């Protein structure tokens, strides 16, 4: 691949299987040859065959694997790169929504190209470059949607879904959490963002992004993932946020590590006479497939990748101490 500032990939991913080696190779090479922004559009194969009770877990694993491979490769090569994974089947994109990506090079494995949606702008479809991989294990189906409809999700969705966090220096863990939240909602996402006053005791607080920056970055990312839902953002100044008073919220997306603490939110709702929320946990510690393992640099218990805002601020502080210009 020729080096470029911005690039698109198109991958057809089997929701029930780990990433094939051909996709891993393409993604790694794209990271190595993209300087600023890499957008990975995915279409899911065999969605109809996924059981409702396993779809939620499998969806987040596939998205997390893609982020893990990209983040691991970027860490290995010490590259600073924005990576976004957009699951086209569920995002309600139209051809007009593809305009920002029109003039970027787009790569795909030859077996995946028949699955490119027919509603993609003809210019983009015609200019896709076939990536020649030595691996023939990327699966593809030819049943593309002629119109930008949203595929029914193989997991339980709710009209009004909430999520909360600091969302400082938006990273892949945040993106996995926000993507899952957007895919769990059918009408509205309520996103609580920690107010500046709530973060006074955070490590390296002087390098925290201001609330308005964190709010804007969160909104822009959610809008990349879903075009057809209402997004409401609100500052959180206490441990409960809007979930304690908004009766319409039916579900809350949480990380596994905050699951127990999130149960206190339902206790508060009960005290306020509100129905409990369904808790939808996701795992932000990514355990990569065997093929992705060699690209991982950061690990938790040597089993996966977890990137934190604190770690990012620590790296920024270290660079400042060395007199280097911090990344942006």
CSV table of N, CA and C in Angstrom, one decimal, residues 139-197:
chain,number,residue,atom,x,y,z
A,139,UNK,N,-14.1,-14.9,4.3
A,139,UNK,CA,-15.4,-15.4,3.8
A,139,UNK,C,-16.2,-14.2,3.2
A,140,UNK,N,-17.0,-14.5,2.2
A,140,UNK,CA,-17.8,-13.5,1.6
A,140,UNK,C,-19.2,-14.0,1.2
A,141,UNK,N,-20.2,-13.2,1.2
A,141,UNK,CA,-21.5,-13.5,0.6
A,141,UNK,C,-21.8,-12.4,-0.4
A,142,UNK,N,-22.7,-12.7,-1.3
A,142,UNK,CA,-23.0,-11.7,-2.3
A,142,UNK,C,-24.3,-11.0,-2.1
A,143,UNK,N,-24.9,-11.2,-1.0
A,143,UNK,CA,-26.3,-10.7,-0.8
A,143,UNK,C,-26.1,-9.3,-0.2
A,144,UNK,N,-26.0,-8.3,-1.0
A,144,UNK,CA,-25.9,-6.9,-0.5
A,144,UNK,C,-27.2,-6.2,-0.5
A,145,UNK,N,-27.4,-5.2,0.3
A,145,UNK,CA,-28.7,-4.5,0.4
A,145,UNK,C,-28.7,-3.4,-0.7
A,146,UNK,N,-29.8,-3.4,-1.5
A,146,UNK,CA,-29.9,-2.4,-2.6
A,146,UNK,C,-30.1,-1.0,-2.0
A,147,UNK,N,-30.8,-0.9,-0.8
A,147,UNK,CA,-31.1,0.3,-0.2
A,147,UNK,C,-30.4,0.3,1.2
A,148,UNK,N,-30.1,1.5,1.8
A,148,UNK,CA,-29.4,1.6,3.1
A,148,UNK,C,-30.4,1.3,4.2
A,149,UNK,N,-30.9,0.1,4.3
A,149,UNK,CA,-31.7,-0.3,5.4
A,149,UNK,C,-30.9,-0.7,6.6
A,150,UNK,N,-31.5,-0.8,7.8
A,150,UNK,CA,-30.8,-1.2,9.0
A,150,UNK,C,-31.2,-2.7,9.2
A,151,UNK,N,-30.2,-3.6,9.3
A,151,UNK,CA,-30.4,-5.0,9.5
A,151,UNK,C,-30.9,-5.2,11.0
A,152,UNK,N,-32.0,-6.0,11.2
A,152,UNK,CA,-32.4,-6.3,12.6
A,152,UNK,C,-31.2,-6.9,13.4
A,153,UNK,N,-31.0,-6.5,14.6
A,153,UNK,CA,-29.9,-6.9,15.4
A,153,UNK,C,-30.2,-8.3,16.0
A,154,UNK,N,-29.2,-9.2,16.0
A,154,UNK,CA,-29.3,-10.5,16.7
A,154,UNK,C,-29.1,-10.4,18.2
A,155,UNK,N,-29.6,-9.4,18.8
A,155,UNK,CA,-29.5,-9.2,20.2
A,155,UNK,C,-30.7,-8.3,20.6
A,156,UNK,N,-31.1,-8.3,21.9
A,156,UNK,CA,-32.2,-7.5,22.4
A,156,UNK,C,-31.8,-6.0,22.4
A,157,UNK,N,-32.7,-5.2,21.7
A,157,UNK,CA,-32.4,-3.8,21.7
A,157,UNK,C,-33.5,-3.1,22.5
A,158,UNK,N,-33.3,-1.8,22.9
A,158,UNK,CA,-34.2,-1.1,23.7
A,158,UNK,C,-34.4,0.3,23.1
A,159,UNK,N,-35.5,0.9,23.2
A,159,UNK,CA,-35.7,2.3,22.6
A,159,UNK,C,-34.8,3.3,23.2
A,160,UNK,N,-34.6,3.3,24.5
A,160,UNK,CA,-33.8,4.3,25.2
A,160,UNK,C,-32.7,3.7,26.0
A,161,UNK,N,-31.5,3.9,25.7
A,161,UNK,CA,-30.3,3.3,26.3
A,161,UNK,C,-29.3,4.3,26.8
A,162,UNK,N,-28.8,4.1,28.0
A,162,UNK,CA,-27.8,5.0,28.6
A,162,UNK,C,-26.4,4.4,28.7
A,163,UNK,N,-25.5,5.4,28.8
A,163,UNK,CA,-24.1,5.0,29.0
A,163,UNK,C,-23.4,6.2,29.7
A,164,UNK,N,-22.4,5.9,30.5
A,164,UNK,CA,-21.7,7.0,31.1
A,164,UNK,C,-20.2,6.8,31.2
A,165,UNK,N,-19.5,7.9,31.3
A,165,UNK,CA,-18.0,7.8,31.4
A,165,UNK,C,-17.4,9.2,31.4
A,166,UNK,N,-16.0,9.2,31.5
A,166,UNK,CA,-15.3,10.4,31.4
A,166,UNK,C,-15.0,10.8,29.9
A,167,UNK,N,-14.7,9.8,29.1
A,167,UNK,CA,-14.4,10.0,27.7
A,167,UNK,C,-13.4,11.0,27.4
A,168,UNK,N,-12.3,10.9,28.2
A,168,UNK,CA,-11.1,11.8,28.1
A,168,UNK,C,-10.2,11.1,27.1
A,169,UNK,N,-9.7,11.9,26.1
A,169,UNK,CA,-8.8,11.4,25.1
A,169,UNK,C,-9.4,10.2,24.5
A,170,UNK,N,-10.5,10.3,23.8
A,170,UNK,CA,-11.3,9.2,23.3
A,170,UNK,C,-10.4,8.1,22.7
A,171,UNK,N,-10.5,6.9,23.2
A,171,UNK,CA,-9.6,5.8,22.8
A,171,UNK,C,-10.4,4.6,22.4
A,172,UNK,N,-9.8,3.5,22.1
A,172,UNK,CA,-10.5,2.3,21.5
A,172,UNK,C,-11.4,1.7,22.6
A,173,UNK,N,-11.1,1.8,23.8
A,173,UNK,CA,-12.0,1.2,24.8
A,173,UNK,C,-13.3,2.1,24.9
A,174,UNK,N,-13.2,3.4,24.8
A,174,UNK,CA,-14.4,4.2,24.7
A,174,UNK,C,-15.2,3.9,23.4
A,175,UNK,N,-14.5,3.7,22.3
A,175,UNK,CA,-15.2,3.5,21.1
A,175,UNK,C,-15.9,2.2,21.1
A,176,UNK,N,-15.4,1.1,21.7
A,176,UNK,CA,-16.1,-0.1,21.8
A,176,UNK,C,-17.3,0.1,22.7
A,177,UNK,N,-17.2,0.8,23.8
A,177,UNK,CA,-18.3,1.0,24.7
A,177,UNK,C,-19.4,1.9,24.0
A,178,UNK,N,-19.0,2.9,23.3
A,178,UNK,CA,-20.0,3.8,22.6
A,178,UNK,C,-20.7,3.1,21.4
A,179,UNK,N,-19.9,2.3,20.7
A,179,UNK,CA,-20.4,1.5,19.6
A,179,UNK,C,-21.5,0.6,20.1
A,180,UNK,N,-21.2,-0.2,21.2
A,180,UNK,CA,-22.2,-1.1,21.7
A,180,UNK,C,-23.4,-0.4,22.2
A,181,UNK,N,-23.3,0.8,22.8
A,181,UNK,CA,-24.4,1.5,23.2
A,181,UNK,C,-25.3,2.0,22.0
A,182,UNK,N,-24.7,2.5,21.0
A,182,UNK,CA,-25.4,2.9,19.8
A,182,UNK,C,-26.2,1.8,19.2
A,183,UNK,N,-25.5,0.6,19.2
A,183,UNK,CA,-26.2,-0.6,18.5
A,183,UNK,C,-27.2,-1.2,19.4
A,184,UNK,N,-27.3,-0.9,20.7
A,184,UNK,CA,-28.3,-1.4,21.6
A,184,UNK,C,-29.6,-0.6,21.6
A,185,UNK,N,-29.5,0.6,21.0
A,185,UNK,CA,-30.7,1.5,21.1
A,185,UNK,C,-31.4,1.5,19.7
A,186,UNK,N,-32.7,1.7,19.8
A,186,UNK,CA,-33.5,1.9,18.6
A,186,UNK,C,-34.0,3.3,18.4
A,187,UNK,N,-34.0,4.1,19.4
A,187,UNK,CA,-34.5,5.5,19.3
A,187,UNK,C,-33.6,6.5,19.9
A,188,UNK,N,-33.0,6.3,21.1
A,188,UNK,CA,-32.3,7.4,21.7
A,188,UNK,C,-31.1,6.8,22.6
A,189,UNK,N,-30.0,7.5,22.6
A,189,UNK,CA,-28.9,7.2,23.5
A,189,UNK,C,-28.8,8.4,24.4
A,190,UNK,N,-28.7,8.1,25.7
A,190,UNK,CA,-28.4,9.1,26.7
A,190,UNK,C,-27.0,8.9,27.2
A,191,UNK,N,-26.1,9.8,27.0
A,191,UNK,CA,-24.7,9.7,27.3
A,191,UNK,C,-24.3,10.7,28.4
A,192,UNK,N,-24.1,10.2,29.6
A,192,UNK,CA,-23.6,11.0,30.7
A,192,UNK,C,-22.1,11.1,30.7
A,193,UNK,N,-21.6,12.3,30.7
A,193,UNK,CA,-20.1,12.6,30.7
A,193,UNK,C,-19.7,13.3,32.0
A,194,UNK,N,-18.7,12.8,32.6
A,194,UNK,CA,-18.2,13.4,33.9
A,194,UNK,C,-17.9,14.8,33.7
A,195,UNK,N,-18.5,15.7,34.6
A,195,UNK,CA,-18.2,17.1,34.6
A,195,UNK,C,-16.8,17.3,35.1
A,196,UNK,N,-16.3,18.5,34.8
A,196,UNK,CA,-14.9,18.8,35.2
A,196,UNK,C,-14.7,18.7,36.7
A,197,UNK,N,-15.7,19.2,37.4
A,197,UNK,CA,-15.6,19.3,38.9
A,197,UNK,C,-15.5,17.9,39.5
